[in-house]
GROMACS .gro file of C-alpha atoms in nm:
model
  263
    1MET     CA    1   6.497   4.236  12.402
    2ASN     CA    2   6.473   4.205  12.031
    3ASN     CA    3   6.821   4.215  11.865
    4GLU     CA    4   6.695   4.137  11.510
    5VAL     CA    5   6.875   4.334  11.242
    6LEU     CA    6   6.696   4.426  10.926
    7LYS     CA    7   6.947   4.402  10.637
    8ASP     CA    8   6.767   4.488  10.323
    9ALA     CA    9   6.464   4.664  10.174
   10PRO     CA   10   6.245   4.361  10.152
   11GLN     CA   11   6.289   4.271  10.517
   12ILE     CA   12   6.217   4.623  10.615
   13THR     CA   13   5.914   4.654  10.390
   14ASP     CA   14   5.763   4.326  10.515
   15ARG     CA   15   5.813   4.436  10.872
   16LEU     CA   16   5.621   4.759  10.795
   17LEU     CA   17   5.343   4.570  10.598
   18ALA     CA   18   5.290   4.346  10.900
   19LEU     CA   19   5.202   4.664  11.108
   20ARG     CA   20   4.923   4.778  10.871
   21ASN     CA   21   4.631   4.942  11.042
   22ASP     CA   22   4.338   5.006  10.813
   23ALA     CA   23   4.143   5.227  11.053
   24GLN     CA   24   4.443   5.446  11.108
   25ARG     CA   25   4.511   5.446  10.746
   26ASP     CA   26   4.179   5.614  10.663
   27ILE     CA   27   4.251   5.884  10.918
   28LEU     CA   28   4.599   5.950  10.761
   29MET     CA   29   4.483   5.951  10.415
   30ARG     CA   30   4.236   6.228  10.503
   31PHE     CA   31   4.482   6.422  10.712
   32PHE     CA   32   4.753   6.419  10.439
   33LYS     CA   33   4.498   6.511  10.166
   34THR     CA   34   4.518   6.225   9.932
   35GLY     CA   35   4.199   6.298   9.759
   36THR     CA   36   4.154   6.394   9.385
   37GLY     CA   37   4.315   6.745   9.324
   38GLU     CA   38   4.457   6.758   9.680
   39TYR     CA   39   4.842   6.794   9.738
   40GLY     CA   40   4.878   6.439   9.840
   41GLU     CA   41   4.670   6.286   9.566
   42GLY     CA   42   4.704   5.919   9.521
   43ASP     CA   43   4.947   5.851   9.809
   44LYS     CA   44   4.904   5.511   9.978
   45PHE     CA   45   4.920   5.473  10.355
   46LEU     CA   46   4.975   5.160  10.575
   47GLY     CA   47   4.826   5.338  10.883
   48ILE     CA   48   5.140   5.319  11.086
   49LYS     CA   49   5.212   5.598  11.350
   50VAL     CA   50   5.551   5.779  11.327
   51PRO     CA   51   5.686   5.631  11.661
   52VAL     CA   52   5.623   5.286  11.532
   53THR     CA   53   5.811   5.361  11.209
   54ARG     CA   54   6.095   5.503  11.412
   55SER     CA   55   6.108   5.172  11.613
   56ILE     CA   56   6.157   4.988  11.281
   57VAL     CA   57   6.439   5.232  11.188
   58ARG     CA   58   6.614   5.133  11.509
   59MET     CA   59   6.628   4.768  11.392
   60VAL     CA   60   6.789   4.850  11.048
   61ASP     CA   61   7.144   4.775  10.980
   62LYS     CA   62   7.344   5.090  11.036
   63ASP     CA   63   7.541   5.034  10.712
   64LEU     CA   64   7.240   4.977  10.494
   65PRO     CA   65   7.356   5.057  10.141
   66LEU     CA   66   7.192   5.345   9.949
   67SER     CA   67   7.085   5.096   9.695
   68GLU     CA   68   6.857   4.936   9.957
   69THR     CA   69   6.733   5.261  10.075
   70GLU     CA   70   6.653   5.354   9.715
   71ARG     CA   71   6.420   5.050   9.702
   72LEU     CA   72   6.246   5.181  10.008
   73LEU     CA   73   6.213   5.530   9.874
   74LEU     CA   74   6.057   5.415   9.558
   75SER     CA   75   5.781   5.236   9.748
   76PRO     CA   76   5.416   5.336   9.691
   77TRP     CA   77   5.364   5.333  10.067
   78HIS     CA   78   5.404   5.649  10.246
   79GLU     CA   79   5.528   5.496  10.565
   80VAL     CA   80   5.801   5.288  10.374
   81ARG     CA   81   5.925   5.620  10.216
   82LEU     CA   82   5.934   5.783  10.559
   83CYS     CA   83   6.129   5.488  10.699
   84ALA     CA   84   6.390   5.537  10.415
   85LEU     CA   85   6.422   5.899  10.496
   86LEU     CA   86   6.461   5.838  10.872
   87ILE     CA   87   6.738   5.583  10.789
   88LEU     CA   88   6.912   5.848  10.590
   89VAL     CA   89   6.878   6.100  10.867
   90GLU     CA   90   7.045   5.847  11.102
   91GLN     CA   91   7.325   5.779  10.864
   92PHE     CA   92   7.396   6.151  10.789
   93GLY     CA   93   7.387   6.226  11.157
   94ARG     CA   94   7.666   5.972  11.228
   95ALA     CA   95   7.875   6.117  10.930
   96ALA     CA   96   7.804   6.476  11.048
   97ASN     CA   97   7.971   6.405  11.378
   98ARG     CA   98   8.304   6.337  11.195
   99ARG     CA   99   8.510   6.575  10.991
  100ASP     CA  100   8.748   6.329  10.812
  101GLN     CA  101   8.739   6.288  10.431
  102LYS     CA  102   8.540   5.960  10.441
  103ALA     CA  103   8.276   6.115  10.655
  104MET     CA  104   8.254   6.402  10.404
  105ALA     CA  105   8.217   6.164  10.107
  106GLN     CA  106   7.948   5.986  10.304
  107ARG     CA  107   7.767   6.308  10.359
  108ASP     CA  108   7.787   6.423  10.011
  109ALA     CA  109   7.670   6.079   9.873
  110ILE     CA  110   7.358   6.103  10.109
  111VAL     CA  111   7.281   6.464   9.995
  112SER     CA  112   7.320   6.381   9.628
  113PHE     CA  113   7.099   6.082   9.670
  114TYR     CA  114   6.841   6.284   9.861
  115LEU     CA  115   6.820   6.558   9.594
  116ARG     CA  116   6.807   6.298   9.309
  117HIS     CA  117   6.500   6.142   9.472
  118ALA     CA  118   6.316   6.461   9.578
  119ASP     CA  119   6.012   6.355   9.367
  120GLN     CA  120   5.968   6.071   9.624
  121ILE     CA  121   5.979   6.323   9.926
  122ASN     CA  122   5.628   6.421   9.834
  123ASN     CA  123   5.438   6.539  10.139
  124TRP     CA  124   5.510   6.791  10.403
  125ASP     CA  125   5.581   6.547  10.683
  126LEU     CA  126   5.846   6.367  10.467
  127VAL     CA  127   6.010   6.706  10.399
  128ASP     CA  128   5.999   6.816  10.763
  129ALA     CA  129   6.128   6.485  10.901
  130SER     CA  130   6.432   6.487  10.671
  131ALA     CA  131   6.527   6.830  10.522
  132PRO     CA  132   6.658   7.001  10.844
  133LYS     CA  133   6.853   6.688  10.944
  134ILE     CA  134   7.006   6.621  10.612
  135ILE     CA  135   7.020   6.938  10.391
  136GLY     CA  136   7.021   7.167  10.695
  137ARG     CA  137   7.311   6.991  10.878
  138TRP     CA  138   7.494   6.966  10.547
  139LEU     CA  139   7.488   7.339  10.524
  140LEU     CA  140   7.714   7.343  10.832
  141CYS     CA  141   7.963   7.097  10.684
  142PRO     CA  142   8.237   7.112  10.429
  143THR     CA  143   8.145   6.957  10.104
  144THR     CA  144   8.271   6.879   9.760
  145LEU     CA  145   7.944   6.919   9.591
  146GLY     CA  146   7.978   7.284   9.499
  147GLN     CA  147   7.831   7.602   9.627
  148GLN     CA  148   7.551   7.512   9.865
  149ARG     CA  149   7.361   7.831   9.799
  150ASP     CA  150   7.340   7.743   9.439
  151ILE     CA  151   7.201   7.406   9.515
  152LEU     CA  152   6.942   7.542   9.750
  153ASP     CA  153   6.854   7.827   9.490
  154ALA     CA  154   6.782   7.559   9.238
  155LEU     CA  155   6.542   7.389   9.483
  156ALA     CA  156   6.378   7.725   9.562
  157ARG     CA  157   6.329   7.834   9.200
  158SER     CA  158   6.227   7.482   9.081
  159GLY     CA  159   5.848   7.564   9.080
  160HIS     CA  160   5.805   7.232   9.254
  161LEU     CA  161   5.621   7.241   9.597
  162TRP     CA  162   5.820   6.988   9.774
  163ARG     CA  163   6.172   7.098   9.648
  164GLN     CA  164   6.058   7.458   9.756
  165ARG     CA  165   5.966   7.339  10.086
  166ILE     CA  166   6.291   7.157  10.132
  167SER     CA  167   6.469   7.482  10.053
  168MET     CA  168   6.286   7.665  10.320
  169VAL     CA  169   6.247   7.413  10.602
  170CYS     CA  170   6.615   7.303  10.581
  171THR     CA  171   6.719   7.641  10.714
  172LEU     CA  172   6.592   7.551  11.063
  173THR     CA  173   6.919   7.377  11.140
  174PRO     CA  174   7.161   7.669  11.072
  175THR     CA  175   6.895   7.900  11.247
  176GLN     CA  176   6.910   7.682  11.546
  177GLN     CA  177   7.298   7.718  11.544
  178GLY     CA  178   7.268   8.098  11.540
  179ASP     CA  179   7.308   8.170  11.166
  180PRO     CA  180   6.985   8.343  11.027
  181SER     CA  181   7.124   8.420  10.683
  182TRP     CA  182   6.982   8.110  10.519
  183CYS     CA  183   6.630   8.168  10.657
  184LEU     CA  184   6.635   8.535  10.546
  185ARG     CA  185   6.740   8.453  10.204
  186TYR     CA  186   6.489   8.187  10.129
  187ALA     CA  187   6.211   8.370  10.319
  188GLU     CA  188   6.265   8.663  10.072
  189ILE     CA  189   6.266   8.428   9.773
  190HIS     CA  190   5.940   8.262   9.883
  191LEU     CA  191   5.786   8.591  10.011
  192HIS     CA  192   5.497   8.575   9.761
  193ALA     CA  193   5.440   8.198   9.773
  194THR     CA  194   5.075   8.120   9.694
  195HIS     CA  195   5.062   7.765   9.822
  196ASP     CA  196   4.935   7.735  10.187
  197LEU     CA  197   5.204   7.475  10.263
  198MET     CA  198   5.480   7.714  10.158
  199GLN     CA  199   5.327   8.014  10.337
  200LYS     CA  200   5.320   7.822  10.658
  201ALA     CA  201   5.683   7.696  10.599
  202VAL     CA  202   5.818   8.053  10.558
  203GLY     CA  203   5.625   8.195  10.865
  204TRP     CA  204   5.738   7.892  11.065
  205MET     CA  205   6.099   7.939  10.978
  206LEU     CA  206   6.078   8.317  11.044
  207ARG     CA  207   5.927   8.253  11.382
  208GLU     CA  208   6.205   8.001  11.460
  209MET     CA  209   6.464   8.261  11.361
  210GLY     CA  210   6.315   8.502  11.615
  211LYS     CA  211   6.320   8.251  11.871
  212HIS     CA  212   6.674   8.113  11.823
  213VAL     CA  213   6.853   8.421  11.700
  214SER     CA  214   6.683   8.763  11.745
  215MET     CA  215   6.321   8.887  11.791
  216ASP     CA  216   6.451   9.228  11.682
  217LEU     CA  217   6.591   9.075  11.362
  218LEU     CA  218   6.252   8.918  11.290
  219ARG     CA  219   6.079   9.252  11.365
  220GLY     CA  220   6.318   9.431  11.121
  221PHE     CA  221   6.230   9.173  10.844
  222LEU     CA  222   5.854   9.210  10.914
  223HIS     CA  223   5.876   9.601  10.916
  224GLN     CA  224   6.023   9.563  10.569
  225HIS     CA  225   5.800   9.298  10.427
  226ALA     CA  226   5.478   9.257  10.626
  227HIS     CA  227   5.273   9.461  10.387
  228GLU     CA  228   5.340   9.226  10.106
  229MET     CA  229   5.332   8.892  10.302
  230PRO     CA  230   5.032   8.650  10.257
  231ARG     CA  231   4.816   8.633  10.555
  232THR     CA  232   4.898   8.280  10.660
  233MET     CA  233   5.280   8.344  10.630
  234LEU     CA  234   5.261   8.655  10.860
  235ARG     CA  235   5.029   8.496  11.107
  236TYR     CA  236   5.269   8.210  11.155
  237ALA     CA  237   5.572   8.446  11.177
  238ILE     CA  238   5.419   8.665  11.442
  239GLU     CA  239   5.271   8.384  11.655
  240LYS     CA  240   5.508   8.463  11.952
  241PHE     CA  241   5.442   8.836  11.965
  242ASN     CA  242   5.193   8.988  12.208
  243LYS     CA  243   4.843   9.065  12.098
  244GLU     CA  244   4.902   9.433  12.036
  245GLU     CA  245   5.214   9.374  11.819
  246ARG     CA  246   5.050   9.096  11.624
  247ARG     CA  247   4.754   9.339  11.551
  248GLU     CA  248   4.996   9.612  11.449
  249PHE     CA  249   5.182   9.373  11.198
  250MET     CA  250   4.858   9.244  11.052
  251THR     CA  251   4.727   9.588  10.975
  252ARG     CA  252   5.031   9.651  10.753
  253ARG     CA  253   4.901   9.404  10.500
  254THR     CA  254   4.774   9.590  10.192
  255PRO     CA  255   4.631   9.461   9.968
  256PRO     CA  256   4.505   9.146  10.156
  257TYR     CA  257   4.705   8.852   9.994
  258LEU     CA  258   4.495   8.549  10.029
  259SER     CA  259   4.599   8.181  10.095
  260THR     CA  260   4.485   7.935   9.837
  261GLU     CA  261   4.464   7.615  10.059
  262THR     CA  262   4.416   7.503  10.408
  263PHE     CA  263   4.491   7.181  10.595
   0.00000   0.00000   0.00000
């Protein structure tokens, strides 16, 4: 059993660099759209699969300072940035299980750090692996950072794809705890999103709201908004309905809003 503890950013980065897989790298670069004009343009991959990155996270010192995590998050390598975010997820999770003042300070420090570095959370997998478990869990906790809704509103109205996706995908956690209000608010704000990745995020979160809270609540939202929802968003939202109900909601769309991108 390997009991090695990785205590700083260079050690963690070196461990990840040693796992580089060029064949897998080429696959990931195509999958995450790193070509000219694509949403992941210019990103660099080592070709490491997520479970392998998670295995490195388990080796990291549980009290790794944010200053070291920042060095990871500023890396040009996608998997190193993912590792940084997964370290934050683990640290936030431990602090979220406590309700003392020290834990609240730790949570707020991680959230502030996360928001300051949103430009580095620059692909959908980085957002999806971190936003629900950091920002989403934070929505369920006491905080000293101010009104949580104002902070999410700023993300949602930023005009920045990844900040907008954070504002939507983070609602998964309160939804899973039975609170649909966050999902409903940001689904309405992003209702006319033109980017395919936002349309999919909104539809996905609405579908999860139906699953975890109420299918009738989802139906009510769709009866009100299906006619103006982009096709991709609506298709994702109604995925769990039967064929007849899916067809009925799709026929409500007029005029036919179009998606601008696909995976």
